Amino acid sequence: MRKIYLLILALALFFSSCEKDDICDANTATTPRLVIQFYDFANPSVLKNVTNLKVVGAGMTDGIIFNPTATGDSKYLTNGNTVSIPLKTNDITASYTFTLNSGNSNPALINVDNIQFDYTKKDIFVSRACGFKTIFTLNPTNPYKHTIAADKWIKYISVEKSNIENENETHIKIFF
C-alpha cells in the first residue's frame, strides 16, 4: 500500500510540473514600424521610386538594414516607393537622415535630408509568450520636424495616419 501511495505522489508531482509551452506565434502582431511612401512632387498622385536610399538613425553609424541578404553597404540601401522604419520604444522622438543616391561616385548627386518624428507611445500586453508591443501616435500638432530647402530633395511631407498600430497602411507620404 505504501508503494502505491509513493507511486501516486510521484505521478502527481510529475504531471503538476507540466505546463503549456509558451511560444509566440510568428503571425502575432508586434511593434509596428512607420510606413513611408514616396510620391512625385510634380504629379502628387503618382508613386515615385527612390534610388539607393539610405536611412540612418540619429547617433547611429550604420543604416537601417533593408536588404539582409546583401553584403557591405548595399544592405542599407533600398530602391522602391515604400520603406518601413522603426520608431524608438524608449523615447518620444526619432530622428533620421535620409540619403538619396547614397554611395554614388558623383558627390553632387548625393542628397541628404533630416526628419525628426514626434509621437506618444503606449505599451500593450500581447500575451505571456510574446510580451508587450508598443503602438505610437504621431503628435497631432507637430508630427515631424523638417526644413524645406532648395538644396534638399524632400519637398513636402504629408501625414496620412497618425495612429501607428500596424504596417498594413501608409502613415507618411513624402513628395520629392
PDB file of C-alpha atoms in Angstrom:
ATOM      1  CA  MET A   1       0.000   0.000   0.000  1.00  0.00           C
ATOM      2  CA  ARG A   2       2.855   2.310   0.846  1.00  0.00           C
ATOM      3  CA  LYS A   3       4.389   1.799  -2.603  1.00  0.00           C
ATOM      4  CA  ILE A   4       1.097   2.708  -4.274  1.00  0.00           C
ATOM      5  CA  TYR A   5       0.949   5.989  -2.349  1.00  0.00           C
ATOM      6  CA  LEU A   6       4.528   6.798  -3.349  1.00  0.00           C
ATOM      7  CA  LEU A   7       3.760   5.968  -6.979  1.00  0.00           C
ATOM      8  CA  ILE A   8       0.636   8.195  -6.947  1.00  0.00           C
ATOM      9  CA  LEU A   9       2.591  11.004  -5.286  1.00  0.00           C
ATOM     10  CA  ALA A  10       5.383  10.691  -7.865  1.00  0.00           C
ATOM     11  CA  LEU A  11       2.868  10.788 -10.747  1.00  0.00           C
ATOM     12  CA  ALA A  12       1.092  13.781  -9.230  1.00  0.00           C
ATOM     13  CA  LEU A  13       4.372  15.681  -8.943  1.00  0.00           C
ATOM     14  CA  PHE A  14       5.321  14.700 -12.494  1.00  0.00           C
ATOM     15  CA  PHE A  15       2.068  15.959 -14.020  1.00  0.00           C
ATOM     16  CA  SER A  16       1.897  19.093 -11.886  1.00  0.00           C
ATOM     17  CA  SER A  17       5.208  20.280 -13.312  1.00  0.00           C
ATOM     18  CA  CYS A  18       3.930  20.149 -16.888  1.00  0.00           C
ATOM     19  CA  GLU A  19       2.612  23.329 -18.392  1.00  0.00           C
ATOM     20  CA  LYS A  20       1.672  24.644 -21.796  1.00  0.00           C
ATOM     21  CA  ASP A  21       4.592  25.704 -23.996  1.00  0.00           C
ATOM     22  CA  ASP A  22       4.792  29.462 -24.312  1.00  0.00           C
ATOM     23  CA  ILE A  23       5.823  30.050 -27.897  1.00  0.00           C
ATOM     24  CA  CYS A  24       4.976  33.315 -29.587  1.00  0.00           C
ATOM     25  CA  ASP A  25       3.332  32.636 -32.945  1.00  0.00           C
ATOM     26  CA  ALA A  26       5.237  34.214 -35.836  1.00  0.00           C
ATOM     27  CA  ASN A  27       1.957  35.725 -37.104  1.00  0.00           C
ATOM     28  CA  THR A  28       1.362  37.658 -33.886  1.00  0.00           C
ATOM     29  CA  ALA A  29       1.390  41.425 -34.414  1.00  0.00           C
ATOM     30  CA  THR A  30       4.451  43.096 -32.914  1.00  0.00           C
ATOM     31  CA  THR A  31       5.568  46.694 -32.550  1.00  0.00           C
ATOM     32  CA  PRO A  32       4.793  48.311 -35.925  1.00  0.00           C
ATOM     33  CA  ARG A  33       7.224  50.334 -37.978  1.00  0.00           C
ATOM     34  CA  LEU A  34       6.437  53.701 -39.573  1.00  0.00           C
ATOM     35  CA  VAL A  35       5.439  53.111 -43.225  1.00  0.00           C
ATOM     36  CA  ILE A  36       6.537  55.835 -45.641  1.00  0.00           C
ATOM     37  CA  GLN A  37       5.570  56.062 -49.319  1.00  0.00           C
ATOM     38  CA  PHE A  38       7.299  58.310 -51.828  1.00  0.00           C
ATOM     39  CA  TYR A  39       5.443  60.374 -54.432  1.00  0.00           C
ATOM     40  CA  ASP A  40       6.300  62.614 -57.357  1.00  0.00           C
ATOM     41  CA  PHE A  41       6.139  66.257 -56.263  1.00  0.00           C
ATOM     42  CA  ALA A  42       5.186  67.407 -59.796  1.00  0.00           C
ATOM     43  CA  ASN A  43       2.415  64.801 -60.047  1.00  0.00           C
ATOM     44  CA  PRO A  44       1.247  64.083 -56.461  1.00  0.00           C
ATOM     45  CA  SER A  45      -0.946  61.100 -57.337  1.00  0.00           C
ATOM     46  CA  VAL A  46       1.976  59.097 -58.805  1.00  0.00           C
ATOM     47  CA  LEU A  47       4.219  56.912 -56.663  1.00  0.00           C
ATOM     48  CA  LYS A  48       7.908  57.572 -57.281  1.00  0.00           C
ATOM     49  CA  ASN A  49      10.823  55.225 -56.622  1.00  0.00           C
ATOM     50  CA  VAL A  50      13.794  56.360 -54.571  1.00  0.00           C
ATOM     51  CA  THR A  51      17.243  55.368 -55.770  1.00  0.00           C
ATOM     52  CA  ASN A  52      19.774  53.937 -53.307  1.00  0.00           C
ATOM     53  CA  LEU A  53      18.047  55.441 -50.282  1.00  0.00           C
ATOM     54  CA  LYS A  54      19.924  55.017 -47.013  1.00  0.00           C
ATOM     55  CA  VAL A  55      18.178  55.807 -43.725  1.00  0.00           C
ATOM     56  CA  VAL A  56      20.314  56.277 -40.619  1.00  0.00           C
ATOM     57  CA  GLY A  57      19.018  56.981 -37.118  1.00  0.00           C
ATOM     58  CA  ALA A  58      20.490  59.904 -35.190  1.00  0.00           C
ATOM     59  CA  GLY A  59      23.582  58.863 -33.264  1.00  0.00           C
ATOM     60  CA  MET A  60      23.960  55.656 -35.269  1.00  0.00           C
ATOM     61  CA  THR A  61      26.741  54.826 -37.716  1.00  0.00           C
ATOM     62  CA  ASP A  62      25.007  52.063 -39.659  1.00  0.00           C
ATOM     63  CA  GLY A  63      21.759  52.488 -41.524  1.00  0.00           C
ATOM     64  CA  ILE A  64      18.544  50.532 -41.282  1.00  0.00           C
ATOM     65  CA  ILE A  65      19.001  47.161 -42.956  1.00  0.00           C
ATOM     66  CA  PHE A  66      16.630  46.938 -45.915  1.00  0.00           C
ATOM     67  CA  ASN A  67      18.350  44.061 -47.723  1.00  0.00           C
ATOM     68  CA  PRO A  68      19.617  41.494 -45.172  1.00  0.00           C
ATOM     69  CA  THR A  69      20.991  39.113 -47.819  1.00  0.00           C
ATOM     70  CA  ALA A  70      23.289  41.760 -49.326  1.00  0.00           C
ATOM     71  CA  THR A  71      26.827  42.417 -48.129  1.00  0.00           C
ATOM     72  CA  GLY A  72      28.652  45.629 -47.336  1.00  0.00           C
ATOM     73  CA  ASP A  73      26.892  48.971 -47.596  1.00  0.00           C
ATOM     74  CA  SER A  74      24.354  47.653 -50.108  1.00  0.00           C
ATOM     75  CA  LYS A  75      22.389  46.031 -47.260  1.00  0.00           C
ATOM     76  CA  TYR A  76      21.489  49.551 -46.073  1.00  0.00           C
ATOM     77  CA  LEU A  77      20.202  50.702 -49.482  1.00  0.00           C
ATOM     78  CA  THR A  78      16.696  50.422 -50.851  1.00  0.00           C
ATOM     79  CA  ASN A  79      15.102  51.174 -54.184  1.00  0.00           C
ATOM     80  CA  GLY A  80      11.344  51.427 -54.396  1.00  0.00           C
ATOM     81  CA  ASN A  81       8.448  53.611 -53.386  1.00  0.00           C
ATOM     82  CA  THR A  82       7.881  52.368 -49.814  1.00  0.00           C
ATOM     83  CA  VAL A  83      10.065  51.982 -46.732  1.00  0.00           C
ATOM     84  CA  SER A  84       9.281  50.940 -43.169  1.00  0.00           C
ATOM     85  CA  ILE A  85      11.408  52.381 -40.388  1.00  0.00           C
ATOM     86  CA  PRO A  86      11.322  51.682 -36.654  1.00  0.00           C
ATOM     87  CA  LEU A  87      10.449  54.271 -34.038  1.00  0.00           C
ATOM     88  CA  LYS A  88      12.103  54.264 -30.632  1.00  0.00           C
ATOM     89  CA  THR A  89      10.145  52.417 -27.962  1.00  0.00           C
ATOM     90  CA  ASN A  90      12.080  54.139 -25.170  1.00  0.00           C
ATOM     91  CA  ASP A  91      11.697  57.744 -26.369  1.00  0.00           C
ATOM     92  CA  ILE A  92       9.092  60.109 -27.823  1.00  0.00           C
ATOM     93  CA  THR A  93      11.179  61.326 -30.774  1.00  0.00           C
ATOM     94  CA  ALA A  94      13.142  59.589 -33.505  1.00  0.00           C
ATOM     95  CA  SER A  95      15.464  61.442 -35.882  1.00  0.00           C
ATOM     96  CA  TYR A  96      16.641  60.065 -39.200  1.00  0.00           C
ATOM     97  CA  THR A  97      18.927  61.100 -42.021  1.00  0.00           C
ATOM     98  CA  PHE A  98      17.514  60.164 -45.433  1.00  0.00           C
ATOM     99  CA  THR A  99      20.273  59.990 -48.054  1.00  0.00           C
ATOM    100  CA  LEU A 100      19.149  59.751 -51.678  1.00  0.00           C
ATOM    101  CA  ASN A 101      21.664  58.238 -54.145  1.00  0.00           C
ATOM    102  CA  SER A 102      23.853  57.089 -51.273  1.00  0.00           C
ATOM    103  CA  GLY A 103      27.228  55.744 -52.370  1.00  0.00           C
ATOM    104  CA  ASN A 104      27.095  57.466 -55.759  1.00  0.00           C
ATOM    105  CA  SER A 105      30.547  58.199 -57.190  1.00  0.00           C
ATOM    106  CA  ASN A 106      29.392  61.733 -58.074  1.00  0.00           C
ATOM    107  CA  PRO A 107      29.030  63.667 -54.776  1.00  0.00           C
ATOM    108  CA  ALA A 108      26.793  66.249 -56.494  1.00  0.00           C
ATOM    109  CA  LEU A 109      24.071  63.588 -56.932  1.00  0.00           C
ATOM    110  CA  ILE A 110      24.044  62.582 -53.247  1.00  0.00           C
ATOM    111  CA  ASN A 111      21.332  64.453 -51.380  1.00  0.00           C
ATOM    112  CA  VAL A 112      20.808  64.329 -47.610  1.00  0.00           C
ATOM    113  CA  ASP A 113      17.681  65.350 -45.696  1.00  0.00           C
ATOM    114  CA  ASN A 114      16.807  65.103 -41.992  1.00  0.00           C
ATOM    115  CA  ILE A 115      13.437  64.387 -40.394  1.00  0.00           C
ATOM    116  CA  GLN A 116      12.512  64.100 -36.729  1.00  0.00           C
ATOM    117  CA  PHE A 117       9.257  62.339 -35.840  1.00  0.00           C
ATOM    118  CA  ASP A 118       7.487  63.291 -32.585  1.00  0.00           C
ATOM    119  CA  TYR A 119       4.993  60.871 -31.055  1.00  0.00           C
ATOM    120  CA  THR A 120       3.479  59.351 -27.964  1.00  0.00           C
ATOM    121  CA  LYS A 121       3.722  55.658 -27.231  1.00  0.00           C
ATOM    122  CA  LYS A 122       1.657  53.061 -25.444  1.00  0.00           C
ATOM    123  CA  ASP A 123       2.739  49.578 -24.419  1.00  0.00           C
ATOM    124  CA  ILE A 124       0.104  46.881 -24.912  1.00  0.00           C
ATOM    125  CA  PHE A 125       0.285  43.403 -23.435  1.00  0.00           C
ATOM    126  CA  VAL A 126       0.046  40.812 -26.220  1.00  0.00           C
ATOM    127  CA  SER A 127       0.490  37.542 -24.331  1.00  0.00           C
ATOM    128  CA  ARG A 128       2.737  35.841 -21.835  1.00  0.00           C
ATOM    129  CA  ALA A 129       4.754  34.270 -24.657  1.00  0.00           C
ATOM    130  CA  CYS A 130       5.025  37.409 -26.809  1.00  0.00           C
ATOM    131  CA  GLY A 131       5.243  40.047 -24.106  1.00  0.00           C
ATOM    132  CA  PHE A 132       4.399  43.635 -24.951  1.00  0.00           C
ATOM    133  CA  LYS A 133       4.184  45.608 -28.170  1.00  0.00           C
ATOM    134  CA  THR A 134       4.286  49.372 -28.492  1.00  0.00           C
ATOM    135  CA  ILE A 135       1.877  51.404 -30.584  1.00  0.00           C
ATOM    136  CA  PHE A 136       2.568  55.020 -31.494  1.00  0.00           C
ATOM    137  CA  THR A 137       0.539  58.149 -32.162  1.00  0.00           C
ATOM    138  CA  LEU A 138       2.178  60.972 -34.072  1.00  0.00           C
ATOM    139  CA  ASN A 139       1.958  64.318 -32.295  1.00  0.00           C
ATOM    140  CA  PRO A 140      -1.224  65.953 -33.684  1.00  0.00           C
ATOM    141  CA  THR A 141       0.200  69.498 -33.720  1.00  0.00           C
ATOM    142  CA  ASN A 142       3.811  68.789 -34.747  1.00  0.00           C
ATOM    143  CA  PRO A 143       4.184  65.210 -36.020  1.00  0.00           C
ATOM    144  CA  TYR A 144       7.577  65.891 -37.602  1.00  0.00           C
ATOM    145  CA  LYS A 145      10.332  68.477 -37.878  1.00  0.00           C
ATOM    146  CA  HIS A 146      11.745  69.058 -41.337  1.00  0.00           C
ATOM    147  CA  THR A 147      13.136  72.138 -43.015  1.00  0.00           C
ATOM    148  CA  ILE A 148      12.166  72.621 -46.636  1.00  0.00           C
ATOM    149  CA  ALA A 149      15.166  73.985 -48.542  1.00  0.00           C
ATOM    150  CA  ALA A 150      16.066  74.353 -52.215  1.00  0.00           C
ATOM    151  CA  ASP A 151      19.111  72.110 -51.815  1.00  0.00           C
ATOM    152  CA  LYS A 152      17.151  69.309 -50.127  1.00  0.00           C
ATOM    153  CA  TRP A 153      15.407  66.519 -52.007  1.00  0.00           C
ATOM    154  CA  ILE A 154      12.251  66.266 -49.859  1.00  0.00           C
ATOM    155  CA  LYS A 155       9.784  68.945 -50.948  1.00  0.00           C
ATOM    156  CA  TYR A 156       6.701  68.112 -48.873  1.00  0.00           C
ATOM    157  CA  ILE A 157       5.598  65.667 -46.153  1.00  0.00           C
ATOM    158  CA  SER A 158       2.009  64.578 -45.528  1.00  0.00           C
ATOM    159  CA  VAL A 159       0.719  62.632 -42.517  1.00  0.00           C
ATOM    160  CA  GLU A 160      -1.845  60.075 -43.697  1.00  0.00           C
ATOM    161  CA  LYS A 161      -2.394  58.121 -40.464  1.00  0.00           C
ATOM    162  CA  SER A 162      -1.400  59.440 -37.055  1.00  0.00           C
ATOM    163  CA  ASN A 163      -2.029  56.142 -35.281  1.00  0.00           C
ATOM    164  CA  ILE A 164       0.719  53.643 -35.961  1.00  0.00           C
ATOM    165  CA  GLU A 165      -0.843  50.357 -34.923  1.00  0.00           C
ATOM    166  CA  ASN A 166       0.094  48.110 -37.861  1.00  0.00           C
ATOM    167  CA  GLU A 167       2.217  48.040 -41.001  1.00  0.00           C
ATOM    168  CA  ASN A 168      -0.658  47.453 -43.428  1.00  0.00           C
ATOM    169  CA  GLU A 169      -1.234  51.123 -44.157  1.00  0.00           C
ATOM    170  CA  THR A 170       0.778  54.169 -45.180  1.00  0.00           C
ATOM    171  CA  HIS A 171       1.452  56.559 -42.304  1.00  0.00           C
ATOM    172  CA  ILE A 172       3.561  59.211 -44.053  1.00  0.00           C
ATOM    173  CA  LYS A 173       3.799  60.400 -47.667  1.00  0.00           C
ATOM    174  CA  ILE A 174       6.985  62.107 -48.826  1.00  0.00           C
ATOM    175  CA  PHE A 175       6.945  64.129 -52.050  1.00  0.00           C
ATOM    176  CA  PHE A 176      10.149  64.777 -53.971  1.00  0.00           C
TER     177      PHE A 176
END
